[in-house]
Amino acid sequence: MLREAVDSALANVVLTPAEPDPQALSRRHWSLAAEMGWTAADIDEAHGGLGLGLAYIADICESAGRHLFCGPFAETAVLLPSVAREVETLSALLPGVAAGDVRVAYAEASIPDGSGGSVSFAPVEHALQATHLAVIEESGGELRVLITDLDGAEISPLQSMDLSVSVARVVLPDPSRCPPITLGAEATRRVLSAMHIAVGADLLGVGEAALARTVEHVSSRKQFGRPIGAFQALKHRLADVHTALRTARLALAHGVGDGATFQDTRAARTLAADAAMRATATAIQLHGGSGFSWELDLHLFLKRARRLNARTGGTNRLRASAGNDYIERTIAARA
Amino acid sequence: MLREAVDSALANVVLTPAEPDPQALSRRHWSLAAEMGWTAADIDEAHGGLGLGLAYIADICESAGRHLFCGPFAETAVLLPSVAREVETLSALLPGVAAGDVRVAYAEASIPDGSGGSVSFAPVEHALQATHLAVIEESGGELRVLITDLDGAEISPLQSMDLSVSVARVVLPDPSRCPPITLGAEATRRVLSAMHIAVGADLLGVGEAALARTVEHVSSRKQFGRPIGAFQALKHRLADVHTALRTARLALAHGVGDGATFQDTRAARTLAADAAMRATATAIQLHGGSGFSWELDLHLFLKRARRLNARTGGTNRLRASAGNDYIERTIAARA
Amino acid sequence: MTRGPGFLRETGDEAFRAGLRDWLAAALPVAAGDRLGTADLHGLAFRREWEDHLCRSGLSGLGWPEALGGHALSLTRQAIFHEECARAGTPLPVNMIGHGIVAPTLIDYGSADQKQRYLPRILSNSEIWCQGYSEPGAGSDLAALATRAERRDDVYVLNGQKIWTSFADIADRCLLLARTGGGESPRAGISVLLVDMRLPGITVRPIRQITGEADYNEVFFDDVEVPADCLLGEENGGWRIAMAAANYERSTYFVPRIVRMQAELDALVLLAAGTFRHGQRLIDDPAVRSTVTDLSLNVQALRLYADRILEMAEQGVPPGVDGSSVKLLWSENHQRLLDLAMDILGPDVVLGPQERSAPAEGRWNRDYLWTRAETILAGTSEIHRNIIAERGLGLPR
Amino acid sequence: MTRGPGFLRETGDEAFRAGLRDWLAAALPVAAGDRLGTADLHGLAFRREWEDHLCRSGLSGLGWPEALGGHALSLTRQAIFHEECARAGTPLPVNMIGHGIVAPTLIDYGSADQKQRYLPRILSNSEIWCQGYSEPGAGSDLAALATRAERRDDVYVLNGQKIWTSFADIADRCLLLARTGGGESPRAGISVLLVDMRLPGITVRPIRQITGEADYNEVFFDDVEVPADCLLGEENGGWRIAMAAANYERSTYFVPRIVRMQAELDALVLLAAGTFRHGQRLIDDPAVRSTVTDLSLNVQALRLYADRILEMAEQGVPPGVDGSSVKLLWSENHQRLLDLAMDILGPDVVLGPQERSAPAEGRWNRDYLWTRAETILAGTSEIHRNIIAERGLGLPR
């Protein structure tokens, strides 16, 4: 299994709050990703890639979440190739992506039409490590995407909540150099599907790691003379976390399969985000005092889950659009 | 305390699934209500009442809920007097209400403007015991109320889910005899406030009874060698039911106090409805197999809570209007 | 072997499905007549009639070996069969215990004589079975079983009481667990008996439940003399058989239930879209919409569980804690679905479950009440959460 | 007694409130200067400054007897004081343990000498106190206390470790629980010591938490010699004092927190009303609206709990399990409120809690992280649910 290979590669390069140097770690993670061919996984062979497809990407991203991978993996190795499949001109970047030389910073923001003057984006994730920037704006079922190199960009670091990612303000001096691309509804769904799987799998990994740490903790920590994991209320909460993660895993596996629809990938990401939020919050609660201490790495998972959960409007919005689609389809089928 | 007096009066006249004769019980309950002066509680002395006010009504209604009172108490002794306070012509009915001679059937339905022909309402609660009918229709913050005697009405029984109430279809042969009354926004709020307290208190009583039965059951029933009430997951569920009911009780107590607003009574009813739904559903679950058996009286509480919860659009609607008011007020205060 | 309609002999699963679908579309309206689209379609009378019709048409023994008169269909095809029946809106079977549990148990553990005695009458639906597991003191705790069967000469003398026994009031036979040995462990002394329900000393008392109907029974055994050749497997070897029996249905249990749940949700959406209250279409009420959304995501997820369990079963792997997760998700979401139905019905919730003038002839109200039982029967939600925590996550007992 | 502003001597509660409100409205902007409206208003520096200012203005010892320099205000007035401070947006106090817990404990249990030694310096805010209760092995389980104080001549020799000790890094003194006896029951051998934090052998190690700040400390005691006259009450009689100490603050604890929570919710509504995303005002997003609605109902209900507890306390009645219900409701809804804030902030949630360019200078992000601790500290939610079930409902242990 690929997942085990990725896991074992990442297991020795871990972010710890005691050594909180995500920048240095990011460099090490990135060389690993390039060496192991992860950055080439979703790129076809014609562009220097391996053409392994979404199931491989999901495995890599899940491990990335589990090991708090520091670097713009999904943005570079999934988002950029998926946009490039729609916009031929971007495919020139793909060999660089495959080789690990391109790293893409990411922001969701409204994209000005760029007639004159510089334009500023904040917060931008991964900008301190990046060679390129992708800004996406979604509305009415269509994506506008701005992709540019960062030559001449002014990058000022901001404090990041999630230690596994750097955050910055990016000022582009001449945005007219890179006019935004508008993707049609079909193309938008294909691009978003790929990101739903990548982000959903990362969230699943985050949630699984939080659950595993919690099971270990409650099995050894004693209170009132018993391991606290023997208390039924804790058991039931963890059972529900397990079921939520298991459900997300089934949905992701289905979402990378043949014939999976946009609805399937969106549902998978929604379930994964909910499961990860629940797993990480439960982990903090059941660790008691140590759960919110900086020394333990638990909070890193909560913060990563929170960051990823905020993307493209958060699960509220993903969920609502899933519901709208189902309701409209059902009413239309009857009419 | 009035509540204890009402409780002890009702304790001997109880609906049991083994003797499911709500009609007969309703007659006995109603004579009790008249004898004890409960039907006169919310009517001023000038109209033959006791003028005791809403706090007394809340106590009576809570006991009514706890003991599955069979009869249109809130509809007759709270709704009718509160409408009569707004519409002078109705006050002729009040001495009859106080004396226990008037009993009001209840429906929420759209009220036709009654130019010609008979009009039919279904389902109507309590119609088999009633002398009068009240139909209410709420929209845009105003109430339309149709109040009429049932002389000449055609009443056909329907099966009722809740054994503590009869349900029927009522056909009024000549609705032009009783044109609907439209209450203004202020009057609507006063009338609804009174019903919020009465129905909220009934729901609180229902929830308290369900909780009490459940605590008793889980303390005695053993499984795996321990009383099931010693299992922590059950404890925590019941603790949450307790807190929900306690919260509803505080809100109702506040809602009948001086200076309580329409918002306060609506909040109290919303909290009581939620608490009762939760208490009765939990009661069934924690009783296991016996919880859904007809022989035990638990299901009667679930069904009563479900019936009362459906009134005026259900808690979803009460909750949403509470939220809208708060949000609009907050935004307006800033503007 | 050419018993039954031709689709049974299709080589591809999808062709099997298509043929079955056509067969059902033709057969159900003919059998149902003017009961179609009414609550009578789901009444006990037509349930039996329809099941008899299926068996007469050769649609029984789906998974049995051909040598025993079966069709030797794969689990996947059996699941397709149940799925398409659910999709076509056929009524629930009556002899589900006979077909789903007793028959495979007999096939695996019965003597040649027992197979010959019982299986043909299941195939033809001429004997209805029930299953005597739960007892008043042993709900989720089977090891606490107290019904005793004492061997005297060539009979077992049976004394005790069973509860929550579906179909006992109409059943001809019962697959029953009784204690026959002292046993070091509580599980050791249990045996399985195949009991004729017409034997003297058996009393059946229907248990009326929250819906007003009686879907369950108490069964009392008072010195009932069961012939010794009705012992299934070995004396005191019943625990293993009981565990195996509980597993046969698992792989196909949820598929039809989930299909029905999706159909109910679709129907609710249409009901809410057609209901105006307080000047608003109910489907536009944010609370309704939000619950519908959650439920639709969860029903989709449930389908994935069901498919996964089936896939594992085809490979001979038991569902493990996924079985508990799917039971929880199904029963708790089904409750939420019917809670939502009550919100949508509004004032009509006061109508009783047998009130034919209610929306859908009272089925929403009936199902609302019935779903209260689904988180209790077949392992309470509490038990399943314990199982997930202890067996799935390895938390201490 | 004429110490302090005139409103202290108003006869009516509402006149007291009005006077206090005016006083705060005048005093806070002067004291705060250009920190007003910025995160600096809530930084440690100004927190101390403001608390000193209150004490210099005579606004300390609110509930103390007049003989000890206090104002002998009723609990209701003390609650009004905290409520109006919260409403005015004053920063949190630093010596809250000194004023809120240690002072009333000393007044009830201290010797004349101890009162004279410690109380004036609390009144003037010249000594900051902390409280040494929790230990690594005894979080919610105080009876498992392991820190030992051994009497040798005229000192107690203190050895052990405390954890989650707020303000230990800046405190002058510590109200500390230690084991002095063998004791039949685990509660019997506990004593209370009043420990000078500058004694040799004391090491304070700040605990950095999820926000990156260090609000708590570990405190290590290594052969610390505490003078015997620092024993509060009787040797081995500390359990009762500790229980009493925990009660002093209860009646006024929640009022200011709930006022702040309402203000946060109001601010969130305005934030959501001013945020457009994906073509929609966020306050019109049904999920946002629904959570806001729940929270507003719950904050109203919390206020009723707080008022009720205060009313009971005025009559000398402890809050009982209402104390647990209010703690649960407050902490769990506060978490939901900050979860909602994160949903509303959207992409800005990636900014750190000390990032001044974040909305509200990072306070939403900081508070989001901080609320994770609120369901754990002062009794985990699990402990409070146990208390309600066992003490409130009488369920078996």
Short mmCIF file of C-alpha atoms in Angstrom, two decimals, chain C residues 142-143 177 186-188 190-192 236-244:
data_model
loop_
_atom_site.label_atom_id
_atom_site.label_comp_id
_atom_site.label_asym_id
_atom_site.label_seq_id
_atom_site.Cartn_x
_atom_site.Cartn_y
_atom_site.Cartn_z
CA LEU C 142 -27.50 -13.33 25.91
CA ALA C 143 -25.22 -15.08 28.37
CA LEU C 177 -32.06 -21.04 22.59
CA PRO C 186 -22.45 -18.78 30.95
CA ARG C 187 -22.06 -19.46 27.23
CA ALA C 188 -21.14 -23.10 27.58
CA ILE C 190 -26.67 -23.35 25.65
CA SER C 191 -28.40 -25.48 23.00
CA VAL C 192 -30.55 -24.74 19.96
CA ASN C 236 -24.47 -27.44 24.79
CA GLY C 237 -23.02 -26.38 21.44
CA GLY C 238 -25.67 -23.74 20.78
CA TRP C 239 -23.69 -20.57 21.41
CA ARG C 240 -21.63 -21.03 18.28
CA ILE C 241 -24.72 -21.76 16.17
CA ALA C 242 -26.53 -18.72 17.59
CA MET C 243 -23.60 -16.49 16.71
CA ALA C 244 -23.45 -17.94 13.20
#
